[in-house]
Short mmCIF file of C-alpha atoms in Angstrom, two decimals:
data_model
loop_
_atom_site.label_atom_id
_atom_site.label_comp_id
_atom_site.label_asym_id
_atom_site.label_seq_id
_atom_site.Cartn_x
_atom_site.Cartn_y
_atom_site.Cartn_z
CA MET A 109 -137.38 54.72 -95.59
CA CYS A 110 -139.64 52.04 -94.59
CA ALA A 111 -141.77 52.26 -97.75
CA HIS A 112 -138.54 51.76 -99.83
CA ASP A 113 -137.46 49.01 -97.90
CA LEU A 114 -141.13 47.39 -98.44
CA LEU A 115 -140.70 47.75 -102.21
CA ALA A 116 -137.34 46.28 -102.07
CA TRP A 117 -138.55 43.19 -100.18
CA THR A 118 -141.67 42.77 -102.39
CA LYS A 119 -139.40 42.48 -105.27
CA LEU A 120 -136.97 39.99 -103.76
CA LEU A 121 -139.83 37.73 -102.45
CA ALA A 122 -142.70 37.83 -104.57
CA LEU A 123 -141.96 39.36 -108.19
CA ASP A 124 -140.49 37.65 -111.33
CA GLY A 125 -139.61 38.83 -114.67
CA ASP A 126 -139.87 42.36 -115.72
CA LEU A 127 -141.14 43.91 -112.46
CA ALA A 128 -138.42 42.46 -110.35
CA ARG A 129 -135.81 44.26 -112.24
CA SER A 130 -137.76 47.37 -112.71
CA GLU A 131 -136.99 50.78 -110.92
CA PRO A 132 -139.34 51.70 -107.78
CA LYS A 133 -141.07 54.53 -109.54
CA ARG A 134 -142.35 51.81 -112.15
CA LEU A 135 -143.06 49.31 -109.30
CA ARG A 136 -145.17 51.55 -107.43
CA CYS A 137 -147.02 52.54 -110.75
CA CYS A 138 -147.63 49.04 -111.66
CA LEU A 139 -148.48 47.69 -108.16
CA LEU A 140 -150.00 50.32 -105.93
CA HIS A 141 -151.87 52.37 -108.61
CA THR A 142 -153.97 49.48 -109.94
CA ALA A 143 -157.37 49.68 -109.96
CA ASP A 144 -159.05 47.18 -107.88
CA ARG A 145 -162.82 46.15 -107.14
CA ILE A 146 -163.98 44.93 -103.34
CA VAL A 147 -166.30 41.94 -103.97
CA ASN A 148 -168.20 40.17 -101.20
CA THR A 149 -168.34 36.57 -101.18
CA GLY A 150 -169.95 34.70 -98.30
CA ARG A 151 -168.28 36.18 -95.53
CA ARG A 152 -165.07 37.07 -97.21
CA ARG A 153 -164.36 40.34 -98.86
CA THR A 154 -161.66 40.32 -101.40
CA GLY A 155 -160.21 42.41 -103.96
CA LYS A 156 -160.51 41.45 -107.81
CA LEU A 157 -158.34 43.10 -110.37
CA ALA A 158 -159.23 43.61 -114.03
CA GLU A 159 -158.11 41.19 -116.58
CA ASP A 160 -156.19 43.49 -118.48
#
């Protein structure tokens, strides 16, 4: 139930366009299953998404 609430709030606060109107299954696929690369720059560790 907590995961569903988090997805609902994310849609409400942070998304617009197609993802804001998408179903939870598509939202999980697009947001949570996206490949990411960890990059160290200086003293910060960030995630870098692919361009496509």
